[in-house]
Amino acid sequence: MLIVKKFGGSSVANKERIFNVARRCIEDYKEGHDVVVVLSAMGDTTDELLALAKTINPKAKKRELDMLLTTGEQVSVSLMAMALQSLDVPAVSLNGFQVRMHSTSRYGNARFKRVEKERILHELDSRKIVIVTGFQGVNKYDDVTTLGRGGSDTTAVALAAVLHADKCEIYTDVDGVYTADPRVVKNAKKIDTITYDEMLELASLGARVLHNRSVEMAKKYNVELVVRSSLNHSEGTVVKEAKGVEKLLVTGVAADQNTARISVIGVEDRPGIAFRIFDTLAKNNINVDIILQSVGREGTKDISFTVASDDLKAAIRTLEENKERLTIKDITWNEDVAKLSVVGAGMMSNPGVAAKMFESLYNSRVNINMISTSEIRITVLVPKKDIDKAMNAVHDGFAMSD
Amino acid sequence: MLIVKKFGGSSVANKERIFNVARRCIEDYKEGHDVVVVLSAMGDTTDELLALAKTINPKAKKRELDMLLTTGEQVSVSLMAMALQSLDVPAVSLNGFQVRMHSTSRYGNARFKRVEKERILHELDSRKIVIVTGFQGVNKYDDVTTLGRGGSDTTAVALAAVLHADKCEIYTDVDGVYTADPRVVKNAKKIDTITYDEMLELASLGARVLHNRSVEMAKKYNVELVVRSSLNHSEGTVVKEAKGVEKLLVTGVAADQNTARISVIGVEDRPGIAFRIFDTLAKNNINVDIILQSVGREGTKDISFTVASDDLKAAIRTLEENKERLTIKDITWNEDVAKLSVVGAGMMSNPGVAAKMFESLYNSRVNINMISTSEIRITVLVPKKDIDKAMNAVHDGFAMSD
């Protein structure tokens, strides 16, 4: 078997943890498997480097930030190789250049274009454990890029895809994917299997177990993902194609507090205006999430939508600057909101889920601001202060802990 | 003009110093020059990374150590680019991969084979200050290598050579090359100009101002070096071809305490034995310095030589293992020795220098263990405890402070 194993920064934060990971890798190696390990930077290294950059230049260019940040993973992989070698297992560390993980040019948020496998296969052939820097690529100018936060998951999946790995294990500090955040919902239960689509909805909605781009890529290339703990040997959660996965009505519930609502009031009610608003925002790199449109006064309409909290200021500025062209009369916003979502592949064929969710929220007196649904997801916007109560109510309502 | 400027780790140890270097570079840039900057890792980063590696694996492979250490310079260059950009000067950082500084394969002690200039010229063409990682290369396997301690000087000279730079400035924390170590000899005087050969003898003898490989390369490619301070604007010392440099009898005096003497006693007095001894040591990567051969008892001979202190153990082990084959009766050694050298291009045509040196040492009661001479250098081995006294005596004897 060829196994790709990815460990995050907290799993390699110090000497003891590095050796813990090394021993985990050796178990598979000694059973005769080929092992490729993807690592993030140690502990808080990335944040520390960002803070260092900020003292030098608060508006540092992303190209130089990427040059700086990518050193973090290079430190991790070289130390891991040393740890494995000290345990008498041949190992070699490789960075994005050496593997040739070609990416798009966009610094700070690059995507893989083509990942080469020759170097890794060559090292595996000589029975080495191969340790690869997560989170980074090389663009067409030979410059180093980063994939954005959580990008190491994507590195692992990309390598698993190109190497036709039998398994891609994502190690974390929890036992797997839960029906809800166990820190908030004490009855939350570990999920044994989940479909890519369900995982995607959960990941992008703030479950934060897997980087959503990595799940998209796993789906596209049919890479079987396993989310498991680096601290114990329990089975974890398998993420795979819907076939063979029991279609639960609701698989999990997720909360996302990194959100804000914006309303543009009194825009002209004629074709193309909504397009222009969201096109203007998109051109300024602002991602818009839930959108709700309602009829306003005197033949105008009001449009509400959510953006990530970090993008709120930029979004308002952009809208202000284009107020006239976009026929906006007024702009209001609210930061004290959070998104709550229930996800389940079984929803498609069962119309009662939304009603059940609204009932649970009503019973615990949580007010609903906005609603958005997809085939396998229902998301509501609720007051931020109510989010924990809401998550527990919905989790209990669907009896997910049974 | 195209100017290559190299700054060591202490010059970029913190934010203030990074900006100090940035401003130095901008002065030349604003005068219209093309500026290439070579940097070492910040402050004690390299030592800290080595210490970190040691906690993981005290016998870490050099390939992995190089992978680890090269992150240090990458941090420096990216931060410098950010500093320059914050001062509104376009800048770009490049590592060994990006420049394509091809080196030999030998990890930890690589040499440049071919350095490409296209990427740097391209960046200079768009009027950027180009900041390059010192100390590192890439070998034919695409693996990162380091040049060994002080290798950033060599990086600067290699770039100056390939770019046909008008000047290669090596910045340090002293004002230039001195007639002796100013910390030991209080009358030591700054030298205005010095030949490559003199500098080479001083560098390899422990003057530690310039990495000797960098001086060799500067001589080979006729790169004019300037050694100057990063803390002030004084002129520094120019290192260039003998032509036009006043041939002083004695230019400088240098001490090297990193040395040990080994004597092999009673080896057979027949052709080839000495060759075999030094060949055996060379094959074990032990560099031998001063060699002295004397007649021993009963048709045998004794051979004494010096090695770097770090190599003493390995040298003794190698000799012990080959004792029989090399016909060695006994091995003795002494670590309490130091080398003292006087260097001067004028020596060649003046036979009285050695006598003068010995007289100075005799007058201050310093015992001489061994003597070795080249055309422009005289080296003696003295007791380690006497080295400071000896250096002062010789410096005064040749009136170098006048």
Short mmCIF file of C-alpha atoms in Angstrom, two decimals, chain A residues 4-375:
data_model
loop_
_atom_site.label_atom_id
_atom_site.label_comp_id
_atom_site.label_asym_id
_atom_site.label_seq_id
_atom_site.Cartn_x
_atom_site.Cartn_y
_atom_site.Cartn_z
CA VAL A 4 -0.02 9.57 2.48
CA LYS A 5 -0.13 10.85 6.05
CA LYS A 6 -0.59 14.51 6.90
CA PHE A 7 0.21 16.00 10.29
CA GLY A 8 -0.60 19.55 11.31
CA GLY A 9 1.53 22.04 13.19
CA SER A 10 0.46 21.00 16.68
CA SER A 11 1.46 17.39 15.92
CA VAL A 12 5.08 18.47 15.33
CA ALA A 13 5.22 21.33 17.85
CA ASN A 14 8.12 19.89 19.86
CA LYS A 15 10.63 17.08 20.04
CA GLU A 16 8.32 14.58 21.77
CA ARG A 17 5.55 15.12 19.24
CA ILE A 18 7.95 14.90 16.32
CA PHE A 19 9.08 11.49 17.57
CA ASN A 20 5.47 10.49 18.16
CA VAL A 21 4.73 11.22 14.48
CA ALA A 22 7.95 9.47 13.44
CA ARG A 23 6.90 6.31 15.26
CA ARG A 24 3.42 6.46 13.70
CA CYS A 25 5.02 6.56 10.28
CA ILE A 26 7.41 3.74 11.10
CA GLU A 27 4.51 1.43 12.06
CA ASP A 28 3.21 1.57 8.49
CA TYR A 29 6.70 1.47 7.00
CA LYS A 30 7.61 -1.70 8.94
CA GLU A 31 4.48 -3.39 7.63
CA GLY A 32 5.96 -2.94 4.17
CA HIS A 33 3.93 0.07 3.06
CA ASP A 34 5.28 3.05 1.13
CA VAL A 35 4.88 6.11 3.32
CA VAL A 36 4.69 9.76 2.24
CA VAL A 37 4.37 12.29 5.06
CA VAL A 38 3.10 15.84 4.63
CA LEU A 39 3.87 18.30 7.42
CA SER A 40 2.84 21.81 8.41
CA ALA A 41 5.13 24.24 10.21
CA MET A 42 5.86 23.48 13.87
CA GLY A 43 3.32 24.77 16.38
CA ASP A 44 2.74 28.49 16.01
CA THR A 45 5.66 29.07 13.64
CA THR A 46 3.50 30.47 10.85
CA ASP A 47 1.85 32.99 13.18
CA GLU A 48 5.23 33.95 14.62
CA LEU A 49 6.68 34.53 11.17
CA LEU A 50 3.65 36.62 10.21
CA ALA A 51 4.09 38.70 13.37
CA LEU A 52 7.78 39.15 12.56
CA ALA A 53 6.92 40.30 9.04
CA LYS A 54 4.39 42.73 10.46
CA THR A 55 7.06 44.45 12.58
CA ILE A 56 9.12 45.02 9.43
CA ASN A 57 6.33 45.92 7.03
CA PRO A 58 2.63 45.75 7.96
CA LYS A 59 1.78 45.83 4.26
CA ALA A 60 4.34 43.26 3.17
CA LYS A 61 3.84 41.95 -0.35
CA LYS A 62 2.41 38.46 -0.51
CA ARG A 63 5.30 37.22 -2.64
CA GLU A 64 7.74 38.02 0.16
CA LEU A 65 5.37 36.70 2.84
CA ASP A 66 5.26 33.39 0.99
CA MET A 67 9.05 33.35 0.74
CA LEU A 68 9.13 33.84 4.51
CA LEU A 69 6.34 31.47 5.53
CA THR A 70 7.50 28.51 3.46
CA THR A 71 10.61 28.24 5.62
CA GLY A 72 8.36 26.97 8.42
CA GLU A 73 7.50 23.68 6.71
CA GLN A 74 11.05 23.22 5.52
CA VAL A 75 12.19 23.26 9.14
CA SER A 76 9.52 20.65 10.05
CA VAL A 77 10.37 18.23 7.26
CA SER A 78 14.12 18.33 7.82
CA LEU A 79 13.71 17.71 11.55
CA MET A 80 11.31 14.84 10.84
CA ALA A 81 13.84 13.25 8.49
CA MET A 82 16.46 13.54 11.24
CA ALA A 83 14.06 11.97 13.77
CA LEU A 84 13.32 9.03 11.45
CA GLN A 85 17.01 8.56 10.70
CA SER A 86 17.80 8.51 14.42
CA LEU A 87 15.30 5.63 14.67
CA ASP A 88 17.25 3.86 11.91
CA VAL A 89 14.66 4.35 9.20
CA PRO A 90 15.85 5.86 5.91
CA ALA A 91 14.08 9.13 5.20
CA VAL A 92 14.39 12.18 3.02
CA SER A 93 12.77 15.61 3.22
CA LEU A 94 11.58 17.45 0.12
CA ASN A 95 10.22 20.95 -0.40
CA GLY A 96 7.82 22.23 -3.06
CA PHE A 97 10.66 22.95 -5.48
CA GLN A 98 12.14 19.49 -5.16
CA VAL A 99 8.84 17.68 -5.64
CA ARG A 100 7.86 20.23 -8.29
CA MET A 101 4.47 21.10 -6.93
CA HIS A 102 3.55 23.57 -9.67
CA SER A 103 0.93 26.07 -8.61
CA THR A 104 -0.88 29.10 -9.93
CA SER A 105 0.93 32.42 -9.50
CA ARG A 106 -1.34 33.86 -6.86
CA TYR A 107 0.76 34.39 -3.74
CA GLY A 108 -0.90 33.58 -0.43
CA ASN A 109 -3.73 31.67 -2.05
CA ALA A 110 -2.30 29.54 -4.85
CA ARG A 111 -3.81 26.38 -6.30
CA PHE A 112 -1.96 23.35 -7.60
CA LYS A 113 -1.77 23.08 -11.37
CA ARG A 114 0.46 20.05 -11.82
CA VAL A 115 2.24 17.96 -9.22
CA GLU A 116 5.08 15.74 -10.37
CA LYS A 117 5.69 12.34 -8.89
CA GLU A 118 9.09 11.29 -10.24
CA ARG A 119 11.23 12.47 -7.35
CA ILE A 120 8.95 10.98 -4.70
CA LEU A 121 8.65 7.65 -6.52
CA HIS A 122 12.43 7.56 -6.90
CA GLU A 123 12.88 8.03 -3.15
CA LEU A 124 10.13 5.49 -2.32
CA ASP A 125 11.82 2.99 -4.63
CA SER A 126 14.89 3.11 -2.41
CA ARG A 127 12.60 2.38 0.55
CA LYS A 128 12.77 5.79 2.15
CA ILE A 129 9.99 7.51 4.04
CA VAL A 130 9.43 10.69 2.03
CA ILE A 131 8.58 13.84 3.97
CA VAL A 132 7.09 16.71 1.98
CA THR A 133 6.46 20.32 2.98
CA GLY A 134 2.73 21.03 3.10
CA PHE A 135 1.07 24.31 2.19
CA GLN A 136 3.47 25.36 -0.55
CA GLY A 137 4.02 25.32 -4.29
CA VAL A 138 6.15 26.87 -6.99
CA ASN A 139 4.71 29.10 -9.69
CA LYS A 140 5.79 29.61 -13.28
CA TYR A 141 8.28 32.31 -12.25
CA ASP A 142 10.04 29.81 -9.95
CA ASP A 143 8.70 31.75 -6.99
CA VAL A 144 7.38 30.00 -3.92
CA THR A 145 3.68 30.26 -3.20
CA THR A 146 1.45 29.22 -0.34
CA LEU A 147 -2.00 27.69 -0.62
CA GLY A 148 -3.60 29.68 2.16
CA ARG A 149 -4.44 28.44 5.63
CA GLY A 150 -5.01 24.72 5.97
CA GLY A 151 -3.33 24.17 2.64
CA SER A 152 -1.31 21.24 3.94
CA ASP A 153 -4.45 19.09 3.67
CA THR A 154 -4.59 19.99 0.00
CA THR A 155 -0.91 19.11 -0.44
CA ALA A 156 -1.61 15.68 1.05
CA VAL A 157 -4.61 15.04 -1.19
CA ALA A 158 -2.78 16.30 -4.29
CA LEU A 159 0.09 13.91 -3.59
CA ALA A 160 -2.31 11.04 -2.84
CA ALA A 161 -4.06 11.72 -6.16
CA VAL A 162 -0.95 11.90 -8.31
CA LEU A 163 0.73 8.92 -6.58
CA HIS A 164 -2.53 6.90 -6.69
CA ALA A 165 -2.21 6.38 -2.95
CA ASP A 166 -4.41 3.76 -1.35
CA LYS A 167 -5.18 6.03 1.55
CA CYS A 168 -4.76 9.63 2.59
CA GLU A 169 -4.78 10.04 6.33
CA ILE A 170 -5.29 13.51 7.79
CA TYR A 171 -4.12 13.53 11.40
CA THR A 172 -5.56 16.01 13.84
CA ASP A 173 -6.05 16.42 17.58
CA VAL A 174 -9.59 15.02 17.52
CA ASP A 175 -10.73 11.46 16.85
CA GLY A 176 -12.47 12.32 13.58
CA VAL A 177 -15.40 14.30 12.24
CA TYR A 178 -18.16 14.86 14.79
CA THR A 179 -21.88 15.48 14.44
CA ALA A 180 -21.13 18.89 16.02
CA ASP A 181 -18.22 20.69 17.68
CA PRO A 182 -17.66 18.53 20.81
CA ARG A 183 -16.44 21.59 22.73
CA VAL A 184 -19.90 23.11 22.37
CA VAL A 185 -22.23 20.14 22.08
CA LYS A 186 -21.34 17.64 24.75
CA ASN A 187 -23.41 14.86 23.14
CA ALA A 188 -21.64 15.22 19.81
CA LYS A 189 -20.80 11.83 18.31
CA LYS A 190 -18.01 10.73 16.04
CA ILE A 191 -19.11 9.99 12.45
CA ASP A 192 -17.72 6.75 10.97
CA THR A 193 -18.27 7.51 7.31
CA ILE A 194 -19.30 10.65 5.51
CA THR A 195 -19.62 11.55 1.83
CA TYR A 196 -17.39 14.09 0.11
CA ASP A 197 -20.37 16.39 -0.39
CA GLU A 198 -21.39 16.29 3.25
CA MET A 199 -17.81 16.87 4.31
CA LEU A 200 -17.56 19.77 1.89
CA GLU A 201 -20.60 21.43 3.35
CA LEU A 202 -19.30 20.88 6.86
CA ALA A 203 -15.76 22.03 6.02
CA SER A 204 -16.82 25.23 4.32
CA LEU A 205 -19.25 25.94 7.12
CA GLY A 206 -16.63 26.14 9.77
CA ALA A 207 -16.28 22.59 11.08
CA ARG A 208 -12.57 23.24 10.53
CA VAL A 209 -11.55 19.60 10.47
CA LEU A 210 -10.47 19.59 6.82
CA HIS A 211 -9.59 22.37 4.43
CA ASN A 212 -12.48 22.45 1.96
CA ARG A 213 -10.29 22.68 -1.11
CA SER A 214 -8.70 19.40 -0.06
CA VAL A 215 -12.12 17.73 0.09
CA GLU A 216 -13.03 19.08 -3.37
CA MET A 217 -9.81 17.66 -4.73
CA ALA A 218 -10.31 14.33 -2.94
CA LYS A 219 -13.76 14.09 -4.53
CA LYS A 220 -12.48 15.00 -7.97
CA TYR A 221 -9.71 12.39 -7.91
CA ASN A 222 -11.61 9.91 -5.74
CA VAL A 223 -8.99 9.88 -2.97
CA GLU A 224 -10.25 8.10 0.13
CA LEU A 225 -9.62 10.38 3.10
CA VAL A 226 -9.34 9.30 6.71
CA VAL A 227 -9.54 11.92 9.45
CA ARG A 228 -8.00 10.55 12.64
CA SER A 229 -6.18 11.47 15.81
CA SER A 230 -2.40 11.62 16.09
CA LEU A 231 -2.76 10.93 19.81
CA ASN A 232 -4.44 7.52 19.72
CA HIS A 233 -5.12 4.63 17.34
CA SER A 234 -8.90 4.90 17.08
CA GLU A 235 -10.38 4.45 13.63
CA GLY A 236 -11.31 7.99 12.69
CA THR A 237 -13.78 9.12 10.05
CA VAL A 238 -13.63 7.89 6.47
CA VAL A 239 -14.59 10.41 3.79
CA LYS A 240 -15.53 8.74 0.52
CA GLU A 241 -17.94 8.51 -2.40
CA ALA A 242 -21.65 8.43 -1.53
CA LYS A 243 -21.93 4.83 -2.74
CA GLY A 244 -21.90 2.56 0.27
CA VAL A 245 -22.28 5.37 2.77
CA GLU A 246 -25.53 5.17 4.67
CA LYS A 247 -27.57 8.24 3.82
CA LEU A 248 -28.40 9.75 7.15
CA LEU A 249 -31.06 12.40 7.25
CA VAL A 250 -28.68 14.72 9.02
CA THR A 251 -25.01 13.87 9.40
CA GLY A 252 -23.77 16.89 11.28
CA VAL A 253 -24.32 20.41 12.41
CA ALA A 254 -21.77 23.18 12.06
CA ALA A 255 -21.43 26.75 13.28
CA ASP A 256 -19.44 29.60 11.78
CA GLN A 257 -19.00 32.82 13.74
CA ASN A 258 -16.69 34.40 11.20
CA THR A 259 -19.52 36.05 9.34
CA ALA A 260 -21.27 39.40 9.01
CA ARG A 261 -24.47 40.48 7.32
CA ILE A 262 -24.63 43.42 4.93
CA SER A 263 -27.85 44.90 3.52
CA VAL A 264 -28.00 47.27 0.57
CA ILE A 265 -31.23 49.19 0.71
CA GLY A 266 -33.37 50.68 -2.01
CA VAL A 267 -31.56 49.58 -5.15
CA GLU A 268 -33.38 50.00 -8.46
CA ASP A 269 -35.54 47.06 -9.39
CA ARG A 270 -34.29 46.43 -12.89
CA PRO A 271 -32.35 43.55 -14.48
CA GLY A 272 -28.59 43.47 -14.03
CA ILE A 273 -28.33 45.48 -10.83
CA ALA A 274 -27.86 42.48 -8.55
CA PHE A 275 -25.28 41.11 -10.96
CA ARG A 276 -23.38 44.40 -10.90
CA ILE A 277 -23.32 44.51 -7.11
CA PHE A 278 -21.92 41.02 -6.71
CA ASP A 279 -19.59 41.38 -9.69
CA THR A 280 -18.12 44.53 -8.12
CA LEU A 281 -17.58 42.69 -4.85
CA ALA A 282 -16.04 39.67 -6.58
CA LYS A 283 -13.61 41.88 -8.49
CA ASN A 284 -12.44 43.15 -5.10
CA ASN A 285 -11.83 39.57 -3.88
CA ILE A 286 -14.80 39.58 -1.54
CA ASN A 287 -16.63 36.27 -1.32
CA VAL A 288 -20.32 36.54 -0.73
CA ASP A 289 -22.20 33.74 0.99
CA ILE A 290 -25.95 33.64 1.72
CA ILE A 291 -27.94 36.08 -0.42
CA LEU A 292 -31.47 37.20 0.28
CA GLN A 293 -33.46 39.60 -1.82
CA SER A 294 -36.67 41.30 -0.77
CA VAL A 295 -38.97 43.92 -2.13
CA GLY A 296 -38.29 47.41 -0.79
CA ARG A 297 -40.29 50.64 -0.93
CA GLU A 298 -41.41 52.38 -4.08
CA GLY A 299 -40.40 49.84 -6.66
CA THR A 300 -36.92 49.32 -5.22
CA LYS A 301 -35.49 46.20 -3.63
CA ASP A 302 -33.30 45.39 -0.64
CA ILE A 303 -30.54 42.79 -0.90
CA SER A 304 -28.93 41.20 2.12
CA PHE A 305 -25.93 38.88 2.06
CA THR A 306 -23.19 37.58 4.32
CA VAL A 307 -19.42 37.92 3.99
CA ALA A 308 -16.55 36.69 6.15
CA SER A 309 -15.99 39.04 9.10
CA ASP A 310 -12.51 39.86 7.81
CA ASP A 311 -13.97 41.09 4.54
CA LEU A 312 -16.65 43.30 6.10
CA LYS A 313 -14.70 46.56 6.03
CA ALA A 314 -13.47 46.04 2.47
CA ALA A 315 -16.98 45.11 1.35
CA ILE A 316 -18.53 48.25 2.84
CA ARG A 317 -15.77 50.43 1.36
CA THR A 318 -16.28 48.88 -2.05
CA LEU A 319 -20.02 49.40 -1.89
CA GLU A 320 -19.65 53.01 -0.69
CA GLU A 321 -17.27 53.79 -3.53
CA ASN A 322 -19.75 52.42 -6.08
CA LYS A 323 -22.91 53.55 -4.34
CA GLU A 324 -24.16 55.74 -7.18
CA ARG A 325 -23.38 53.35 -10.00
CA LEU A 326 -25.07 50.50 -8.11
CA THR A 327 -28.12 52.69 -7.28
CA ILE A 328 -27.73 51.96 -3.55
CA LYS A 329 -29.66 54.29 -1.24
CA ASP A 330 -28.33 52.98 2.04
CA ILE A 331 -25.95 50.32 3.43
CA THR A 332 -26.46 48.64 6.80
CA TRP A 333 -24.53 45.81 8.42
CA ASN A 334 -24.47 43.56 11.44
CA GLU A 335 -21.48 41.72 12.86
CA ASP A 336 -23.31 40.04 15.71
CA VAL A 337 -24.47 37.10 13.64
CA ALA A 338 -23.39 33.49 13.15
CA LYS A 339 -24.22 30.77 10.66
CA LEU A 340 -25.68 27.46 11.74
CA SER A 341 -25.98 24.62 9.25
CA VAL A 342 -27.23 21.08 9.21
CA VAL A 343 -25.79 18.77 6.57
CA GLY A 344 -26.93 15.37 5.36
CA ALA A 345 -27.02 13.47 2.07
CA GLY A 346 -30.41 12.04 3.07
CA MET A 347 -31.97 15.50 3.03
CA MET A 348 -32.43 15.44 -0.73
CA SER A 349 -35.32 13.02 -0.51
CA ASN A 350 -36.82 14.24 2.74
CA PRO A 351 -38.63 17.58 2.76
CA GLY A 352 -39.25 17.68 6.51
CA VAL A 353 -35.71 18.60 7.58
CA ALA A 354 -36.02 22.37 7.34
CA ALA A 355 -39.24 22.37 9.33
CA LYS A 356 -37.63 20.19 11.99
CA MET A 357 -34.69 22.59 12.24
CA PHE A 358 -36.86 25.67 12.51
CA GLU A 359 -38.94 23.94 15.18
CA SER A 360 -35.87 23.18 17.28
CA LEU A 361 -34.73 26.79 17.03
CA TYR A 362 -38.19 28.11 17.84
CA ASN A 363 -38.42 25.87 20.88
CA SER A 364 -35.23 27.38 22.26
CA ARG A 365 -36.25 30.92 21.33
CA VAL A 366 -33.53 31.50 18.75
CA ASN A 367 -34.46 34.05 16.14
CA ILE A 368 -33.67 33.28 12.48
CA ASN A 369 -32.30 36.18 10.35
CA MET A 370 -31.76 34.54 7.00
CA ILE A 371 -32.14 31.11 5.47
CA SER A 372 -30.22 29.43 2.67
CA THR A 373 -30.48 25.87 1.47
CA SER A 374 -28.69 23.49 -0.89
CA GLU A 375 -29.61 19.91 -1.77
#
